[in-house]
mmCIF file of N, CA and C in Angstrom:
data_model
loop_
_atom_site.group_PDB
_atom_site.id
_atom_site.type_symbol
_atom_site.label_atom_id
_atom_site.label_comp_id
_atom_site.label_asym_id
_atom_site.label_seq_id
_atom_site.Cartn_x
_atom_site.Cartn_y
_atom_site.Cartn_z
ATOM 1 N N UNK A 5 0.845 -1.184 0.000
ATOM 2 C CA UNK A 5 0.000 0.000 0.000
ATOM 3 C C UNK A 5 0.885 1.241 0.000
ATOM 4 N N UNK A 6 0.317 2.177 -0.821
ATOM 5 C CA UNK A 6 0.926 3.506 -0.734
ATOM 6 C C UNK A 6 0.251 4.708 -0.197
ATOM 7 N N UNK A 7 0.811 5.367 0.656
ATOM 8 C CA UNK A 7 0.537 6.340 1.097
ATOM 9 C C UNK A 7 1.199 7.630 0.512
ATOM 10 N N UNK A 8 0.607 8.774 0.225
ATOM 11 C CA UNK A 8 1.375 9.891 -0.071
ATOM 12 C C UNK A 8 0.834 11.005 1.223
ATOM 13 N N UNK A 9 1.248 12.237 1.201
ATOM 14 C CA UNK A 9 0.806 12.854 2.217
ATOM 15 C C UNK A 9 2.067 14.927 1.731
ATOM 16 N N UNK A 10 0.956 15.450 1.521
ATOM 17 C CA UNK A 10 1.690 16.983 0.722
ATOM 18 C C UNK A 10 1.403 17.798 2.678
ATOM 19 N N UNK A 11 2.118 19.045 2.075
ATOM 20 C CA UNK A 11 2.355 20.074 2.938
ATOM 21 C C UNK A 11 2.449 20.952 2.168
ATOM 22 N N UNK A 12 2.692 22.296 2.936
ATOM 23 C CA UNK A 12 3.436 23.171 2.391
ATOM 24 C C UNK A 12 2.832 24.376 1.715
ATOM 25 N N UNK A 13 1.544 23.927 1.859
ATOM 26 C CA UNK A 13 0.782 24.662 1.215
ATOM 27 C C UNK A 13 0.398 26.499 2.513
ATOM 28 N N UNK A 14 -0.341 27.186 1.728
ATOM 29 C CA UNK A 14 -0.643 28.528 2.960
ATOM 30 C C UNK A 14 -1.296 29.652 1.975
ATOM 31 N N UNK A 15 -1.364 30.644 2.429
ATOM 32 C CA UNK A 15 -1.700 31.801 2.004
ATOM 33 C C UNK A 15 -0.562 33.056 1.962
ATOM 34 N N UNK A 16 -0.975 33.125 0.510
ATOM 35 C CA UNK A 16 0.898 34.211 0.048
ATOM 36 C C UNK A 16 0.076 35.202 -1.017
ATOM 37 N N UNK A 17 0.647 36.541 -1.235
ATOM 38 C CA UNK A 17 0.157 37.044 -2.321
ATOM 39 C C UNK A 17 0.838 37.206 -3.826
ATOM 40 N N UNK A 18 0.562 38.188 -4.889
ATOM 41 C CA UNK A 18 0.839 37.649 -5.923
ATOM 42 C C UNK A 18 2.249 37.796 -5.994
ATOM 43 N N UNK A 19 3.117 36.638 -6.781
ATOM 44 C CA UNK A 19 4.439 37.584 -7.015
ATOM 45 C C UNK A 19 5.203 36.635 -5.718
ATOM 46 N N UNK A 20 4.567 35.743 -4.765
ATOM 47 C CA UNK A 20 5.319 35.194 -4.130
ATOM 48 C C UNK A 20 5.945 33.469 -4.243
ATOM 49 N N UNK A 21 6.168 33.015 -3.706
ATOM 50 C CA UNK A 21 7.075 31.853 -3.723
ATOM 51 C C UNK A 21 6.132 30.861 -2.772
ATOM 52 N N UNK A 22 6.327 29.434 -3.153
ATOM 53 C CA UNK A 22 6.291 28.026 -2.529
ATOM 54 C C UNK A 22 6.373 26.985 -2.756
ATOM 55 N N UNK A 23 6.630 26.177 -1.911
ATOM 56 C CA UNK A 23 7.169 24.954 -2.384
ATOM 57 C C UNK A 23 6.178 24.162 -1.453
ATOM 58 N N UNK A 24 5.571 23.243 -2.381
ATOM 59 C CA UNK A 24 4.940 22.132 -1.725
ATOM 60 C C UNK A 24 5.741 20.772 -1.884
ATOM 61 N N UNK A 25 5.385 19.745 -0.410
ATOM 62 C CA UNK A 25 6.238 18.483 -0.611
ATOM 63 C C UNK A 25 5.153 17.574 -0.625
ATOM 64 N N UNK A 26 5.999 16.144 -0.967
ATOM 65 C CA UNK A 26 4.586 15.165 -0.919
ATOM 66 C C UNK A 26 5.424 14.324 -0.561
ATOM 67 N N UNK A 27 5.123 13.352 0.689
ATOM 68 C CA UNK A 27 6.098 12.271 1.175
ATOM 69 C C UNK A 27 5.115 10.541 0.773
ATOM 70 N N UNK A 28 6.362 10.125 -0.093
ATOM 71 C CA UNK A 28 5.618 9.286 -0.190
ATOM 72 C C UNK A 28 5.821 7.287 0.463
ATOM 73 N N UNK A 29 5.462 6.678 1.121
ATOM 74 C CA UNK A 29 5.741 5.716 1.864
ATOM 75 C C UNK A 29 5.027 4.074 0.861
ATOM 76 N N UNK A 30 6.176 3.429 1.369
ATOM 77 C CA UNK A 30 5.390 2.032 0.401
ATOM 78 C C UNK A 30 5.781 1.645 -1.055
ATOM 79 N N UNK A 31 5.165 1.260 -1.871
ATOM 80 C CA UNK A 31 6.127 0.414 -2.532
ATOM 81 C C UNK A 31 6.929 1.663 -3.709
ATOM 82 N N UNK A 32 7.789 1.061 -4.068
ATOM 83 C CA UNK A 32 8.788 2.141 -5.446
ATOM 84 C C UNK A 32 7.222 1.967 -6.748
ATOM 85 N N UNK A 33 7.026 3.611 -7.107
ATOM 86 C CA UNK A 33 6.524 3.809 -8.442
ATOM 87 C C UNK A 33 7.079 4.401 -9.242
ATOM 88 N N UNK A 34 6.706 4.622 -10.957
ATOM 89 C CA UNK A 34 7.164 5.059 -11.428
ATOM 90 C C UNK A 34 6.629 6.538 -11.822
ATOM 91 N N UNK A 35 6.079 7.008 -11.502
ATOM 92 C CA UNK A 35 5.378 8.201 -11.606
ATOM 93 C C UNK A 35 4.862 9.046 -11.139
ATOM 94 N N UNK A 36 5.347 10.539 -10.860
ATOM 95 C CA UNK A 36 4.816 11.289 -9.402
ATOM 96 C C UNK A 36 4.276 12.315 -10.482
ATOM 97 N N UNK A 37 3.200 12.941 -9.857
ATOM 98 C CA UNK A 37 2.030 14.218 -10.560
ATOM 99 C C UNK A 37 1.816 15.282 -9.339
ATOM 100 N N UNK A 38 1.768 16.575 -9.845
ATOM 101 C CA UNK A 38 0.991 17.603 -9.060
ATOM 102 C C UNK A 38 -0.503 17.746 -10.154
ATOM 103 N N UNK A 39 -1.493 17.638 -9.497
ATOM 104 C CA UNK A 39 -2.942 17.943 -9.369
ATOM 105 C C UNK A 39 -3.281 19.063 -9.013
ATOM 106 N N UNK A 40 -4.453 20.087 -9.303
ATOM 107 C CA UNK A 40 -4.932 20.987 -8.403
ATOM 108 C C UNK A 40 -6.515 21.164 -8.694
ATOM 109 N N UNK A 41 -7.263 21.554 -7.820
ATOM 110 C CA UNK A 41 -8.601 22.120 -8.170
ATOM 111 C C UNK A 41 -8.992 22.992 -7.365
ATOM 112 N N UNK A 42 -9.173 24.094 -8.335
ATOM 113 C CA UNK A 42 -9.615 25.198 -8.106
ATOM 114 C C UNK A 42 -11.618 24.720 -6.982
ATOM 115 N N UNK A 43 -12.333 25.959 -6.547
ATOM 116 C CA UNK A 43 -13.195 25.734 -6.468
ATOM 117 C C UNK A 43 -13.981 25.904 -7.625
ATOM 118 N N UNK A 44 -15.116 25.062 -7.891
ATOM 119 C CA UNK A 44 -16.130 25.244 -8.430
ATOM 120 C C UNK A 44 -15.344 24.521 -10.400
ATOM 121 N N UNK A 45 -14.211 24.102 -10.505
ATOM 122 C CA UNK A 45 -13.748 23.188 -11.006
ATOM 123 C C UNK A 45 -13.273 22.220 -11.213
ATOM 124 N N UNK A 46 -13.212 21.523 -12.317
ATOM 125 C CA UNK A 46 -12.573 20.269 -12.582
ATOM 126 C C UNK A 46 -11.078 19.692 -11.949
ATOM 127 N N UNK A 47 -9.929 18.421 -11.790
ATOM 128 C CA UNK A 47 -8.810 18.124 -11.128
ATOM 129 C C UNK A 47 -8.181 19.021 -12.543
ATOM 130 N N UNK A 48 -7.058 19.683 -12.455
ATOM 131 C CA UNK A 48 -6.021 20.037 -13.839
ATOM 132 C C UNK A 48 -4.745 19.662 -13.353
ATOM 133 N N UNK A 49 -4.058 19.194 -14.316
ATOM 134 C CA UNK A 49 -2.984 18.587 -14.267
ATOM 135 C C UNK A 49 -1.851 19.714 -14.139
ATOM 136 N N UNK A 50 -1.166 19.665 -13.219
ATOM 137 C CA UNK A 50 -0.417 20.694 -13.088
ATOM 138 C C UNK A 50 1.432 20.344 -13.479
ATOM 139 N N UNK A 51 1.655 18.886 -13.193
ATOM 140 C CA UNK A 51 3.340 18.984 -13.364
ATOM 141 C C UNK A 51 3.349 17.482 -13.100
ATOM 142 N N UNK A 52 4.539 16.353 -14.084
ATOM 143 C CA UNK A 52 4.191 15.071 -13.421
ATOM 144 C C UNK A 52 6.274 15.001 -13.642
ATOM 145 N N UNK A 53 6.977 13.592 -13.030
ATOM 146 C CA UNK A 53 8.446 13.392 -13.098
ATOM 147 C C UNK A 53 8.124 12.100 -13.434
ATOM 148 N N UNK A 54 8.610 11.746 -14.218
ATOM 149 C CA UNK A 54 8.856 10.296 -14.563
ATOM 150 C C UNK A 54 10.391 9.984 -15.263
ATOM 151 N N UNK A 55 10.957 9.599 -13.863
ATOM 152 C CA UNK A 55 12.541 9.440 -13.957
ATOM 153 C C UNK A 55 13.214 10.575 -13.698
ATOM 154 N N UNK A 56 13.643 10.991 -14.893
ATOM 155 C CA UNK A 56 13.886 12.283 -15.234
ATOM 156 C C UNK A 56 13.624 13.490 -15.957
ATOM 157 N N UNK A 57 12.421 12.868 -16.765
ATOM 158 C CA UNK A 57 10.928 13.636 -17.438
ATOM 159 C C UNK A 57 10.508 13.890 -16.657
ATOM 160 N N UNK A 58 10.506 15.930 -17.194
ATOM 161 C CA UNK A 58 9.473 16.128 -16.549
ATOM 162 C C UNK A 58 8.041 16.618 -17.652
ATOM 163 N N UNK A 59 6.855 17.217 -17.183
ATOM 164 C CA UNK A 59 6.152 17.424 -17.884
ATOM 165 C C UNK A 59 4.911 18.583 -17.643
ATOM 166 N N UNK A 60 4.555 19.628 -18.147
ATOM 167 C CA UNK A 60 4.231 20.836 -17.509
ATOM 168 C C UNK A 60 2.682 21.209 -17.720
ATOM 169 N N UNK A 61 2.099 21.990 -16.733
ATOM 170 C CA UNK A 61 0.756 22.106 -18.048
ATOM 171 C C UNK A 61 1.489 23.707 -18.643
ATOM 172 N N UNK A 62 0.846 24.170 -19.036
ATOM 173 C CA UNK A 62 1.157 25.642 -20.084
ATOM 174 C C UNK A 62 1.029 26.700 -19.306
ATOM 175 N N UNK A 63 0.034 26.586 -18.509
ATOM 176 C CA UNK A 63 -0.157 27.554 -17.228
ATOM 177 C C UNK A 63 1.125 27.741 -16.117
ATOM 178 N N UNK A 64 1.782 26.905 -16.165
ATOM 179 C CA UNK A 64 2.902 26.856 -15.166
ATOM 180 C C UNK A 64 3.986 26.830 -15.651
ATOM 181 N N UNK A 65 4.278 26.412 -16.929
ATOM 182 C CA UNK A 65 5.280 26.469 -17.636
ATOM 183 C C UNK A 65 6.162 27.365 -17.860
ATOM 184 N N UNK A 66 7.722 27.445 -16.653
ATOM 185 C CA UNK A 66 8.526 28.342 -16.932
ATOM 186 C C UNK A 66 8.078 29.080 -15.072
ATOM 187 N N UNK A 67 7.213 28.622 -14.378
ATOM 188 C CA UNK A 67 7.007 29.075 -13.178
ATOM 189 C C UNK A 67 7.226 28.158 -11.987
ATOM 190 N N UNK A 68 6.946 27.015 -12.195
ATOM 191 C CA UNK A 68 6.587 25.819 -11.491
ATOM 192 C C UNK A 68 7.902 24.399 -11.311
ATOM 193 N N UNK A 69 8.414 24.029 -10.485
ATOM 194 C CA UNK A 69 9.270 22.794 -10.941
ATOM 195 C C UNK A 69 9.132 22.204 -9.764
ATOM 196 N N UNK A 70 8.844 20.492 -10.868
ATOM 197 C CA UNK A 70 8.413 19.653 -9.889
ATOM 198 C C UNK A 70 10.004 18.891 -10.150
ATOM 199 N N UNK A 71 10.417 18.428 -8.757
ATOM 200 C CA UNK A 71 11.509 17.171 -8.321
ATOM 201 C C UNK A 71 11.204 16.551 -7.318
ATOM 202 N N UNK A 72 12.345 15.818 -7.504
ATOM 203 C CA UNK A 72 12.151 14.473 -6.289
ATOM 204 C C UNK A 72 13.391 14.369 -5.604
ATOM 205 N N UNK A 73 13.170 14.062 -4.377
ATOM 206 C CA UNK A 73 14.698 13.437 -3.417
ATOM 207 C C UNK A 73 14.136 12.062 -2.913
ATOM 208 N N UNK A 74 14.915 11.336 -3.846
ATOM 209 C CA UNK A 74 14.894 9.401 -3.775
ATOM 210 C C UNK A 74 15.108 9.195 -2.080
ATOM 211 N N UNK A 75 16.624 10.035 -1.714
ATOM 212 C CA UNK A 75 16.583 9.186 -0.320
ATOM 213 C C UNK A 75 15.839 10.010 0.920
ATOM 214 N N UNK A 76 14.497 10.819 0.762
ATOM 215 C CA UNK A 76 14.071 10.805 1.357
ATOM 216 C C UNK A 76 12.269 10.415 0.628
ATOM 217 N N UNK A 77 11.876 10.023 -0.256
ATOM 218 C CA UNK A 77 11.290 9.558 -0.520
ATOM 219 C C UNK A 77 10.074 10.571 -0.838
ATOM 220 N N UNK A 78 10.391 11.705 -1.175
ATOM 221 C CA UNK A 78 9.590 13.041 -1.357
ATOM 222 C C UNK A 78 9.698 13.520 -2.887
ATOM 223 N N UNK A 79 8.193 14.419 -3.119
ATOM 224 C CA UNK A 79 8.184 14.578 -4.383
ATOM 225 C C UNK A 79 7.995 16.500 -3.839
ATOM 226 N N UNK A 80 8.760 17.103 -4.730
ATOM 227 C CA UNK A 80 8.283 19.285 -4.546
ATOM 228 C C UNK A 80 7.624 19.267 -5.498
ATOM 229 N N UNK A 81 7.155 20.530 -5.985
ATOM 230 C CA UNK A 81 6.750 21.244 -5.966
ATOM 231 C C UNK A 81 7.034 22.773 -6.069
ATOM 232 N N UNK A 82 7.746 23.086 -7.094
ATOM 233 C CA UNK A 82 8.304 24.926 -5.999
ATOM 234 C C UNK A 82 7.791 25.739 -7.038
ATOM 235 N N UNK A 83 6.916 26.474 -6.604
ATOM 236 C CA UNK A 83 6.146 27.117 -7.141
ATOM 237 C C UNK A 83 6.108 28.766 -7.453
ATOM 238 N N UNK A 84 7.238 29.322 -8.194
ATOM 239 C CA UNK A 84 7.420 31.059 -8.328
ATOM 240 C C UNK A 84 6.010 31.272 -9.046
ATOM 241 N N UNK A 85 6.304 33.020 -9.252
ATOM 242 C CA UNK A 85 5.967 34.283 -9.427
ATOM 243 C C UNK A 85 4.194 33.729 -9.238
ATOM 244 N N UNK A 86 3.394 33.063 -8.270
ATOM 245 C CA UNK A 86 2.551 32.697 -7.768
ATOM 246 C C UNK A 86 1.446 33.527 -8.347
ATOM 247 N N UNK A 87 0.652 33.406 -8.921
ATOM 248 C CA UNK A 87 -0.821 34.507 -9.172
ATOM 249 C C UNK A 87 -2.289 34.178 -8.729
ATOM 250 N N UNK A 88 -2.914 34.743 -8.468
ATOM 251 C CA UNK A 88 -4.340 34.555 -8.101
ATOM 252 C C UNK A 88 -5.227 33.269 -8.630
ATOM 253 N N UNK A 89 -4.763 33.023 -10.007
ATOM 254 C CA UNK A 89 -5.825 31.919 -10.610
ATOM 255 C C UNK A 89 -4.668 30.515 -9.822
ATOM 256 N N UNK A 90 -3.659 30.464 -9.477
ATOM 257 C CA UNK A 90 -3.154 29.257 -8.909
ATOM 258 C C UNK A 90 -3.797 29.255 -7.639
ATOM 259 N N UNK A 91 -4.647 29.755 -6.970
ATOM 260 C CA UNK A 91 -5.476 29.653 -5.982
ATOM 261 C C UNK A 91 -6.335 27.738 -6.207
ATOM 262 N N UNK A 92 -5.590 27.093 -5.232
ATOM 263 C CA UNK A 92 -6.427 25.550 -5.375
ATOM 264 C C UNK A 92 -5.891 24.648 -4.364
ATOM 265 N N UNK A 93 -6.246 23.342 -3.980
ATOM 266 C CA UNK A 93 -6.326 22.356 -3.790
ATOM 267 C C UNK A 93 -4.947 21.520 -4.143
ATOM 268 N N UNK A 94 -3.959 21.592 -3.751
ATOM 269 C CA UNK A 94 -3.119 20.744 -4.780
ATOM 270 C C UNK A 94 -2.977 19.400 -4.223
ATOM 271 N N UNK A 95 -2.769 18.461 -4.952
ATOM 272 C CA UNK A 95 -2.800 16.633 -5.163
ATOM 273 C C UNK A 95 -1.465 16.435 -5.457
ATOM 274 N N UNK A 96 -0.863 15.636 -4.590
ATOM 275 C CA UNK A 96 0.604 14.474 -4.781
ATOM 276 C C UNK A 96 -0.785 13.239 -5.614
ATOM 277 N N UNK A 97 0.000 12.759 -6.547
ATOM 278 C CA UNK A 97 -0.849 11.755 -6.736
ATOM 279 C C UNK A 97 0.946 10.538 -7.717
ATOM 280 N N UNK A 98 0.964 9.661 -7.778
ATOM 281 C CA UNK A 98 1.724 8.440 -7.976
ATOM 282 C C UNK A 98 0.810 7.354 -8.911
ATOM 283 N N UNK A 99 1.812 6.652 -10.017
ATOM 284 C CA UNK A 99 1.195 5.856 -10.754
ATOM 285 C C UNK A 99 2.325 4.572 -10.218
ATOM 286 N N UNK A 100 1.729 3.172 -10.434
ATOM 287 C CA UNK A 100 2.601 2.334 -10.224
ATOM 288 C C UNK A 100 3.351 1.908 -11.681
ATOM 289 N N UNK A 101 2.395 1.952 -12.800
ATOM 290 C CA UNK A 101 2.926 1.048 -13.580
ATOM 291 C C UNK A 101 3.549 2.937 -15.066
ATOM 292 N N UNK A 102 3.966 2.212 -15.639
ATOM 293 C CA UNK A 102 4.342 3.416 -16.727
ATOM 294 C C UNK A 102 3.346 4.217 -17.023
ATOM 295 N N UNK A 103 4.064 5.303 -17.066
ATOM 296 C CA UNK A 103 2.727 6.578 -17.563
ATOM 297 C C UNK A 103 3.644 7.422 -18.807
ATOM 298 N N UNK A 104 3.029 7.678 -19.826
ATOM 299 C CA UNK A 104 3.365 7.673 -21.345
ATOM 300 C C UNK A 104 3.115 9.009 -21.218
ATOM 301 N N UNK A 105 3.823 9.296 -22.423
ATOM 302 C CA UNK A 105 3.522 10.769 -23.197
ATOM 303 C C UNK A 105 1.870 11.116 -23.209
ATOM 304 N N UNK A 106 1.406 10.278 -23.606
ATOM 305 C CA UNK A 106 -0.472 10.460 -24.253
ATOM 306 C C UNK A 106 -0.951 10.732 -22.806
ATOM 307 N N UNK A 107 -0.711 9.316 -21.064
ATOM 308 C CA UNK A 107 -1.332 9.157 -20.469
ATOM 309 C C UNK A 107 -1.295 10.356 -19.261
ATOM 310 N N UNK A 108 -0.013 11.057 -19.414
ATOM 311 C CA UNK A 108 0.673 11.594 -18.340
ATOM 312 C C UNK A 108 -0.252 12.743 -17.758
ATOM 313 N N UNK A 109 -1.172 13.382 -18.448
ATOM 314 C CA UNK A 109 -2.042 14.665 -18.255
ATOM 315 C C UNK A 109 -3.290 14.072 -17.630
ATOM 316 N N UNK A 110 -3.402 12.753 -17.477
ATOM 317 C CA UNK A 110 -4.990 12.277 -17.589
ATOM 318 C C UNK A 110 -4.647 11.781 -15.703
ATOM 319 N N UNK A 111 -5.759 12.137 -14.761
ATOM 320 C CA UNK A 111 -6.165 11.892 -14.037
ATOM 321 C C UNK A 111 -6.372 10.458 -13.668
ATOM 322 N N UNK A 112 -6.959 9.533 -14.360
ATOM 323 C CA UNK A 112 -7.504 8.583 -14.275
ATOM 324 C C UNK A 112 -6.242 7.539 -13.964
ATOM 325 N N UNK A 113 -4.906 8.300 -15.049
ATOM 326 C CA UNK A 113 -3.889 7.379 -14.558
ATOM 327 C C UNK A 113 -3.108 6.999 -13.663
ATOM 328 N N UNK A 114 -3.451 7.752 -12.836
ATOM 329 C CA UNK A 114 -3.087 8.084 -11.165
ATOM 330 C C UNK A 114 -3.719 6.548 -10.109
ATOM 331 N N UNK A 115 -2.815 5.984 -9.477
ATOM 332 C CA UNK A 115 -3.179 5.057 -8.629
ATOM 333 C C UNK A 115 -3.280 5.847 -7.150
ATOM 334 N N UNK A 116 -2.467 6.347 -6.671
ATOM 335 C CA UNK A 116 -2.522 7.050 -5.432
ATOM 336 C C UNK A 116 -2.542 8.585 -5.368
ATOM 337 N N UNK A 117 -3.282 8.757 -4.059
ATOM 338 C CA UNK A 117 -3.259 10.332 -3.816
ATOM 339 C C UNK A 117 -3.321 10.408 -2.697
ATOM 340 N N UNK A 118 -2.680 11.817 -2.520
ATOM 341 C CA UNK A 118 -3.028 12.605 -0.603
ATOM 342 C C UNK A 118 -3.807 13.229 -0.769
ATOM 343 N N UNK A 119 -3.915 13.581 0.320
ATOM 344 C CA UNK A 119 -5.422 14.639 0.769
ATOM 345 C C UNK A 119 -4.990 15.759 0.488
ATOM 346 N N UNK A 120 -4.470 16.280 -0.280
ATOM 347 C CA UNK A 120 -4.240 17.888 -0.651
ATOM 348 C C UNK A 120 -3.969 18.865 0.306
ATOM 349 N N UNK A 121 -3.450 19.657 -0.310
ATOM 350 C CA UNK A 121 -2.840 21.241 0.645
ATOM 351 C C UNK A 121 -3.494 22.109 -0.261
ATOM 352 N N UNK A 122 -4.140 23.242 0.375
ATOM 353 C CA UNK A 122 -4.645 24.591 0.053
ATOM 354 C C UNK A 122 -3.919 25.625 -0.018
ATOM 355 N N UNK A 123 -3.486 26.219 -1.320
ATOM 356 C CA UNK A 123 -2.763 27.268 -1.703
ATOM 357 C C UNK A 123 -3.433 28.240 -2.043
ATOM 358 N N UNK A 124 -3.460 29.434 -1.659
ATOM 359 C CA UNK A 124 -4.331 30.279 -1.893
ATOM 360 C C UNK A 124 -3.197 31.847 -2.039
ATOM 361 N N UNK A 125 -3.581 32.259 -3.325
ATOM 362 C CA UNK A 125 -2.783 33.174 -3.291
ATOM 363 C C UNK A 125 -3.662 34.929 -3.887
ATOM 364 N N UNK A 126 -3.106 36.202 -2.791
ATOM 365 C CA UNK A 126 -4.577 36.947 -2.911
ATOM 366 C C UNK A 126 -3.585 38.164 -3.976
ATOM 367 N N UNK A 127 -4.826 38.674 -4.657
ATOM 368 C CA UNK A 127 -4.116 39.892 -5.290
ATOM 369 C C UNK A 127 -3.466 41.215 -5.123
#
């Protein structure tokens, strides 16, 4: 069984900095994702590592970098020049088996998740 479990999350305004972590316990996968949902929307795929791929949505692209530290078993998150619409919910979520170019954006391919951290950032 896998457990994941994020932090890190808070309330910052625009123009600021954070880094969320996600610790993850249990068996080795191959695939770590940041998630987020806004209120009153859908999960959006925000950033996934696979190996050493990484993979971005467009919204974050050039703001956002997701890594990993193997020997402590944690996935970041670090999140610059922060703006109002990144206001959400964010998801550690982990795949066990390969996650592809096509699958990597899709929700569904996600085996595990934490209970999210609330980032809220004001104007």
């Amino acid at each position: 069984q896998v457990q994941l479990s994020e932090s890190g999350g808070g309330l910052v305004q625009t123009g600021d900095s954070l880094r969320l972590s996600c610790t993850a316990s249990g068996r080795s996968l191959s695939g770590y994702a940041w998630f987020r949902q806004a209120p009153g929307h859908d999960y959006e795929f925000v950033a996934a590592l696979r190996g050493s791929v990484t993979t971005y949505a467009e919204s974050v692209k050039g703001r956002f970098t997701i890594s990993r530290d193997d020997t402590k078993n944690m996935i970041f998150l670090q999140m610059n020049i922060l703006r109002p619409e990144d206001t959400a919910v964010y998801y550690c979520a982990a795949a066990i088996y390969e996650v592809t170019d096509i699958t990597v954006r899709l929700r569904s391919r996600y085996d595990y998740w934490g209970q999210g951290t609330q980032v809220t950032v004001s104007s």
